[in-house]
mmCIF file of C-alpha atoms in Angstrom:
data_model
loop_
_atom_site.group_PDB
_atom_site.id
_atom_site.type_symbol
_atom_site.label_atom_id
_atom_site.label_comp_id
_atom_site.label_asym_id
_atom_site.label_seq_id
_atom_site.Cartn_x
_atom_site.Cartn_y
_atom_site.Cartn_z
ATOM 1 C CA MET A 7 0.301 0.344 0.218
ATOM 2 C CA HIS A 8 2.755 2.513 0.984
ATOM 3 C CA VAL A 9 4.618 1.766 -2.582
ATOM 4 C CA GLY A 10 0.967 2.286 -4.278
ATOM 5 C CA SER A 11 0.345 5.192 -3.043
ATOM 6 C CA HIS A 12 3.315 6.579 -3.707
ATOM 7 C CA LEU A 13 3.164 5.393 -7.274
ATOM 8 C CA THR A 14 -0.370 7.729 -7.467
ATOM 9 C CA THR A 15 1.096 10.514 -5.997
ATOM 10 C CA LEU A 16 4.236 10.312 -8.372
ATOM 11 C CA LYS A 17 1.532 9.595 -11.487
ATOM 12 C CA ILE A 18 -0.137 12.653 -10.351
ATOM 13 C CA ALA A 19 2.972 15.340 -10.401
ATOM 14 C CA SER A 20 4.142 13.781 -13.416
ATOM 15 C CA GLY A 21 0.476 14.638 -14.837
ATOM 16 C CA LYS A 22 0.757 17.645 -13.760
ATOM 17 C CA ILE A 23 4.581 18.663 -14.786
ATOM 18 C CA ILE A 24 3.675 17.420 -18.264
ATOM 19 C CA VAL A 25 0.183 20.162 -18.142
ATOM 20 C CA ASN A 26 2.733 22.870 -17.059
ATOM 21 C CA ILE A 27 5.005 21.978 -19.716
ATOM 22 C CA THR A 28 2.468 21.685 -22.189
ATOM 23 C CA ARG A 29 1.164 24.958 -21.278
ATOM 24 C CA ILE A 30 4.660 26.751 -21.699
ATOM 25 C CA PHE A 31 4.952 24.799 -24.959
ATOM 26 C CA ASN A 32 1.734 26.181 -26.385
ATOM 27 C CA LYS A 33 2.794 29.773 -25.720
ATOM 28 C CA LEU A 34 5.830 29.816 -26.791
ATOM 29 C CA ILE A 35 4.934 28.118 -30.134
ATOM 30 C CA ASN A 36 0.821 29.384 -30.792
ATOM 31 C CA LEU A 37 1.157 32.235 -33.378
ATOM 32 C CA ARG A 38 -2.104 33.811 -35.035
ATOM 33 C CA CYS A 39 -2.099 33.048 -38.685
ATOM 34 C CA PHE A 40 -2.039 36.160 -40.994
ATOM 35 C CA PRO A 41 -6.105 36.255 -42.098
ATOM 36 C CA HIS A 42 -7.033 35.724 -38.810
ATOM 37 C CA THR A 43 -4.699 39.228 -37.792
ATOM 38 C CA VAL A 44 -5.836 40.865 -40.714
ATOM 39 C CA ASN A 45 -9.383 40.560 -40.019
ATOM 40 C CA LEU A 46 -8.923 41.738 -36.475
ATOM 41 C CA ALA A 47 -6.931 44.871 -37.773
ATOM 42 C CA CYS A 48 -10.107 45.565 -40.493
ATOM 43 C CA LYS A 49 -12.671 45.256 -38.395
ATOM 44 C CA ALA A 50 -10.815 47.224 -35.626
ATOM 45 C CA VAL A 51 -11.055 50.058 -38.729
ATOM 46 C CA ILE A 52 -14.348 49.472 -39.735
ATOM 47 C CA ALA A 53 -15.605 49.920 -35.570
ATOM 48 C CA ALA A 54 -13.109 53.645 -35.093
ATOM 49 C CA LEU A 55 -15.072 55.074 -38.673
ATOM 50 C CA ALA A 56 -18.073 54.023 -36.679
ATOM 51 C CA ARG A 57 -16.745 55.874 -33.129
ATOM 52 C CA SER A 58 -15.210 58.814 -35.367
ATOM 53 C CA ASP A 59 -16.737 62.361 -35.438
ATOM 54 C CA TYR A 60 -17.228 61.617 -38.942
ATOM 55 C CA GLY A 61 -19.263 58.926 -38.359
ATOM 56 C CA SER A 62 -21.920 60.601 -35.986
ATOM 57 C CA THR A 63 -24.412 61.959 -38.777
ATOM 58 C CA THR A 64 -28.040 63.246 -38.015
ATOM 59 C CA GLY A 65 -31.574 61.446 -38.897
ATOM 60 C CA ASP A 66 -31.281 57.669 -38.856
ATOM 61 C CA HIS A 67 -27.239 57.219 -40.479
ATOM 62 C CA THR A 68 -25.057 55.994 -38.092
ATOM 63 C CA ASP A 69 -21.916 55.557 -40.271
ATOM 64 C CA PRO A 70 -21.342 55.278 -43.957
ATOM 65 C CA ILE A 71 -21.172 51.739 -44.047
ATOM 66 C CA SER A 72 -23.931 51.101 -41.551
ATOM 67 C CA THR A 73 -26.281 52.620 -43.797
ATOM 68 C CA LEU A 74 -24.545 51.981 -47.207
ATOM 69 C CA ARG A 75 -25.198 48.313 -45.628
ATOM 70 C CA ALA A 76 -28.802 49.082 -44.463
ATOM 71 C CA LEU A 77 -29.704 50.504 -47.700
ATOM 72 C CA VAL A 78 -28.234 47.250 -49.932
ATOM 73 C CA ARG A 79 -30.195 45.151 -47.924
ATOM 74 C CA ALA A 80 -33.225 47.130 -48.575
ATOM 75 C CA VAL A 81 -32.589 47.352 -52.358
ATOM 76 C CA ARG A 82 -32.004 43.464 -53.101
ATOM 77 C CA ALA A 83 -34.915 42.462 -50.529
ATOM 78 C CA LEU A 84 -38.411 43.573 -52.841
ATOM 79 C CA SER A 85 -37.874 41.817 -56.259
ATOM 80 C CA LEU A 86 -39.528 45.431 -57.156
ATOM 81 C CA ARG A 87 -37.115 46.985 -55.928
ATOM 82 C CA ARG A 88 -33.691 44.816 -57.672
ATOM 83 C CA GLN A 89 -36.004 45.422 -61.199
ATOM 84 C CA HIS A 90 -36.406 49.061 -60.962
ATOM 85 C CA PHE A 91 -32.217 49.206 -59.655
ATOM 86 C CA SER A 92 -31.265 47.219 -62.750
ATOM 87 C CA GLU A 93 -33.519 49.972 -65.278
ATOM 88 C CA ILE A 94 -31.563 52.629 -63.255
ATOM 89 C CA CYS A 95 -28.027 50.478 -63.906
ATOM 90 C CA GLU A 96 -28.693 50.186 -67.615
ATOM 91 C CA LYS A 97 -29.703 53.762 -67.971
ATOM 92 C CA TYR A 98 -25.984 54.551 -66.653
ATOM 93 C CA ASP A 99 -24.728 51.993 -68.943
ATOM 94 C CA LEU A 100 -23.842 49.873 -65.590
ATOM 95 C CA ASP A 101 -23.713 45.889 -65.646
ATOM 96 C CA LEU A 102 -23.493 44.907 -61.848
ATOM 97 C CA GLN A 103 -25.365 44.019 -58.896
ATOM 98 C CA LEU A 104 -25.024 44.709 -55.296
ATOM 99 C CA LEU A 105 -23.347 43.314 -52.987
ATOM 100 C CA CYS A 106 -23.828 42.628 -49.748
ATOM 101 C CA ASP A 107 -21.526 41.785 -47.024
ATOM 102 C CA VAL A 108 -21.249 39.360 -44.167
ATOM 103 C CA ASP A 109 -19.592 39.963 -40.927
ATOM 104 C CA THR A 110 -17.441 37.190 -40.425
ATOM 105 C CA ARG A 111 -15.615 38.161 -43.341
ATOM 106 C CA TRP A 112 -13.560 41.813 -43.406
ATOM 107 C CA SER A 113 -13.610 41.479 -47.313
ATOM 108 C CA SER A 114 -16.536 40.925 -47.995
ATOM 109 C CA THR A 115 -17.333 44.875 -46.516
ATOM 110 C CA LEU A 116 -14.432 45.622 -48.661
ATOM 111 C CA TYR A 117 -15.936 44.375 -51.791
ATOM 112 C CA MET A 118 -19.460 45.891 -50.702
ATOM 113 C CA ILE A 119 -18.006 49.147 -50.637
ATOM 114 C CA GLU A 120 -15.888 49.093 -53.607
ATOM 115 C CA ARG A 121 -19.242 48.176 -55.883
ATOM 116 C CA ALA A 122 -20.974 50.317 -54.392
ATOM 117 C CA LEU A 123 -19.062 53.261 -55.175
ATOM 118 C CA HIS A 124 -19.068 52.118 -59.127
ATOM 119 C CA LEU A 125 -23.156 52.550 -58.550
ATOM 120 C CA GLU A 126 -23.250 55.754 -56.823
ATOM 121 C CA LYS A 127 -25.311 57.215 -59.290
ATOM 122 C CA PRO A 128 -27.979 54.559 -59.593
ATOM 123 C CA LEU A 129 -28.248 54.053 -55.531
ATOM 124 C CA ASP A 130 -28.550 58.294 -55.230
ATOM 125 C CA ASP A 131 -30.921 57.501 -58.102
ATOM 126 C CA ILE A 132 -33.448 55.048 -56.160
ATOM 127 C CA CYS A 133 -33.093 56.743 -53.413
ATOM 128 C CA SER A 134 -34.829 59.742 -54.762
ATOM 129 C CA SER A 135 -36.992 57.749 -56.854
ATOM 130 C CA GLU A 136 -40.537 58.203 -55.960
ATOM 131 C CA GLU A 137 -41.350 54.630 -56.672
ATOM 132 C CA PHE A 138 -39.785 53.931 -53.039
ATOM 133 C CA GLN A 139 -39.615 57.201 -51.319
ATOM 134 C CA ASP A 140 -38.901 55.113 -47.709
ATOM 135 C CA LEU A 141 -35.600 54.091 -49.360
ATOM 136 C CA GLU A 142 -35.025 57.966 -49.346
ATOM 137 C CA LYS A 143 -33.753 57.825 -45.666
ATOM 138 C CA PHE A 144 -30.457 55.173 -46.535
ATOM 139 C CA LYS A 145 -29.405 58.392 -49.074
ATOM 140 C CA LEU A 146 -25.754 58.788 -48.540
ATOM 141 C CA SER A 147 -24.684 62.409 -48.605
ATOM 142 C CA SER A 148 -21.376 63.300 -50.580
ATOM 143 C CA GLU A 149 -19.015 63.785 -47.387
ATOM 144 C CA GLU A 150 -20.637 59.941 -46.503
ATOM 145 C CA TRP A 151 -19.801 58.768 -50.094
ATOM 146 C CA ASP A 152 -16.177 60.199 -49.744
ATOM 147 C CA GLY A 153 -16.276 58.365 -46.491
ATOM 148 C CA LEU A 154 -16.589 55.218 -48.270
ATOM 149 C CA ALA A 155 -14.236 55.934 -50.843
ATOM 150 C CA ALA A 156 -11.378 56.576 -47.912
ATOM 151 C CA ALA A 157 -12.410 53.052 -45.759
ATOM 152 C CA ARG A 158 -12.092 51.826 -49.779
ATOM 153 C CA GLU A 159 -8.237 53.209 -49.685
ATOM 154 C CA ILE A 160 -7.679 51.751 -46.352
ATOM 155 C CA LEU A 161 -8.311 48.342 -46.898
ATOM 156 C CA MET A 162 -7.131 48.165 -50.137
ATOM 157 C CA VAL A 163 -3.460 47.934 -48.221
ATOM 158 C CA PRO A 164 -4.664 44.917 -46.428
ATOM 159 C CA GLU A 165 -6.015 43.605 -49.229
ATOM 160 C CA ALA A 166 -3.288 43.606 -51.464
ATOM 161 C CA PHE A 167 -0.920 41.971 -49.285
ATOM 162 C CA GLN A 168 -3.254 39.503 -47.754
ATOM 163 C CA GLN A 169 -3.818 38.884 -52.094
ATOM 164 C CA LYS A 170 0.015 38.566 -52.518
ATOM 165 C CA LEU A 171 0.761 35.618 -49.801
ATOM 166 C CA SER A 172 -2.636 33.836 -50.105
ATOM 167 C CA ALA A 173 -0.889 32.820 -54.033
ATOM 168 C CA GLU A 174 1.711 31.243 -52.173
ATOM 169 C CA LYS A 175 1.828 27.686 -52.349
ATOM 170 C CA THR A 176 3.429 27.133 -48.861
ATOM 171 C CA PRO A 177 3.113 30.713 -46.484
ATOM 172 C CA THR A 178 5.944 30.930 -44.678
ATOM 173 C CA LEU A 179 6.176 32.824 -41.603
ATOM 174 C CA CYS A 180 9.884 34.475 -42.751
ATOM 175 C CA ASN A 181 7.383 36.128 -45.161
ATOM 176 C CA VAL A 182 4.714 36.949 -43.428
ATOM 177 C CA LEU A 183 5.809 39.116 -40.561
ATOM 178 C CA PRO A 184 7.839 41.046 -43.443
ATOM 179 C CA ALA A 185 4.424 41.783 -45.144
ATOM 180 C CA PHE A 186 3.151 42.730 -41.431
ATOM 181 C CA ASP A 187 5.538 45.853 -41.148
ATOM 182 C CA THR A 188 5.203 46.799 -44.886
ATOM 183 C CA MET A 189 1.426 46.930 -44.298
ATOM 184 C CA VAL A 190 1.811 49.402 -41.017
ATOM 185 C CA SER A 191 4.456 51.209 -43.154
ATOM 186 C CA VAL A 192 1.905 51.963 -45.942
ATOM 187 C CA TRP A 193 -0.880 52.247 -43.567
ATOM 188 C CA ASN A 194 1.514 55.282 -41.781
ATOM 189 C CA GLU A 195 2.028 57.047 -45.276
ATOM 190 C CA LEU A 196 -1.900 56.688 -45.710
ATOM 191 C CA GLN A 197 -2.117 58.990 -41.839
ATOM 192 C CA GLU A 198 0.314 61.169 -43.533
ATOM 193 C CA SER A 199 -2.165 61.646 -46.932
ATOM 194 C CA MET A 200 -4.908 61.822 -45.731
ATOM 195 C CA ASP A 201 -7.621 63.910 -43.459
ATOM 196 C CA GLU A 202 -7.544 64.111 -40.276
ATOM 197 C CA PRO A 203 -10.232 62.082 -38.943
ATOM 198 C CA TYR A 204 -9.128 59.222 -40.770
ATOM 199 C CA PHE A 205 -5.721 58.965 -38.504
ATOM 200 C CA ASP A 206 -6.804 57.248 -35.636
ATOM 201 C CA ILE A 207 -9.105 55.275 -37.870
ATOM 202 C CA ILE A 208 -6.009 54.019 -39.294
ATOM 203 C CA GLN A 209 -4.061 53.938 -36.242
ATOM 204 C CA ALA A 210 -6.838 51.313 -34.632
ATOM 205 C CA GLY A 211 -5.932 48.586 -37.147
ATOM 206 C CA ILE A 212 -1.996 49.402 -37.228
ATOM 207 C CA ASP A 213 -2.493 49.151 -32.716
ATOM 208 C CA LYS A 214 -3.884 45.717 -34.118
ATOM 209 C CA LEU A 215 -0.966 44.466 -35.936
ATOM 210 C CA ASP A 216 1.590 46.024 -33.754
ATOM 211 C CA ALA A 217 0.232 43.766 -30.726
ATOM 212 C CA TYR A 218 0.812 40.706 -33.035
ATOM 213 C CA HIS A 219 4.140 41.763 -33.971
ATOM 214 C CA ASN A 220 4.517 42.206 -30.100
ATOM 215 C CA ARG A 221 3.725 38.948 -29.595
ATOM 216 C CA ALA A 222 5.032 36.808 -32.911
ATOM 217 C CA GLU A 223 8.971 37.999 -31.073
ATOM 218 C CA LEU A 224 8.197 36.736 -28.252
ATOM 219 C CA VAL A 225 8.017 33.371 -30.305
ATOM 220 C CA PRO A 226 11.261 31.347 -30.935
ATOM 221 C CA ALA A 227 9.842 30.362 -34.481
ATOM 222 C CA TYR A 228 9.763 34.068 -35.091
ATOM 223 C CA MET A 229 13.590 34.147 -34.724
ATOM 224 C CA ILE A 230 14.443 31.182 -36.335
ATOM 225 C CA SER A 231 12.510 32.204 -39.541
ATOM 226 C CA MET A 232 13.972 35.497 -39.407
ATOM 227 C CA CYS A 233 17.661 34.004 -38.747
ATOM 228 C CA GLU A 234 20.061 34.001 -41.703
ATOM 229 C CA LEU A 235 21.475 30.650 -41.205
ATOM 230 C CA SER A 236 25.302 31.343 -42.427
ATOM 231 C CA PHE A 237 26.872 29.822 -39.830
ATOM 232 C CA LEU A 238 25.665 26.305 -40.667
ATOM 233 C CA ILE A 239 28.234 24.670 -43.131
ATOM 234 C CA ILE A 240 27.290 21.741 -44.779
ATOM 235 C CA PRO A 241 30.624 19.760 -45.627
ATOM 236 C CA GLN A 242 30.900 17.782 -48.583
ATOM 237 C CA MET A 243 30.754 14.355 -48.506
ATOM 238 C CA ILE A 244 34.091 12.722 -49.534
ATOM 239 C CA TYR A 245 33.572 9.095 -51.005
#
């Protein structure tokens, strides 16, 4: 019984040690994937746009993206509205359909904005249409359209880098991490070129990327991937 008791204690102790080692190991190797981190950064940008002074508009509008989303859903909801919108698009020689975003994919918000900017005149027309006066509350002002154009410019930066890395057959950490630095650099340039309200909006995304980068620097995989292993010499085999 005495020996058995000791064995039981050792098993419990060794189990706890293994659990603790596993937790430490997971912290050392745990590194979020590039798309997930970019998703967090872009969602932070979109949320910052809604919180900005620019975003606090009058009436039923909250921010340009939310207003656009509501307008797109309203137009797509009824067949008569869709048909009327298609007829308006034909008048402008545009053969395009509205796109609605989904909450789980930030890039879908970019695509929705980009498509809407191409369809700005038809959207303005249907909001001013006598047939659908209930859509007038969704009519975007020129300032809000400018805000959507700025949002597109900001979101096109991570989109370009994500597409580039997605094209790689085997994405590597040594390519992903420099992409973060370059993305932050491009966003910094945008901060200098765009109006003041957008500085803080872009900064919200940069802060997310910086948090990832700071965490990545603590992961051994990061240090290994960024090292130039020039000290490794493979000796020539002599037969």
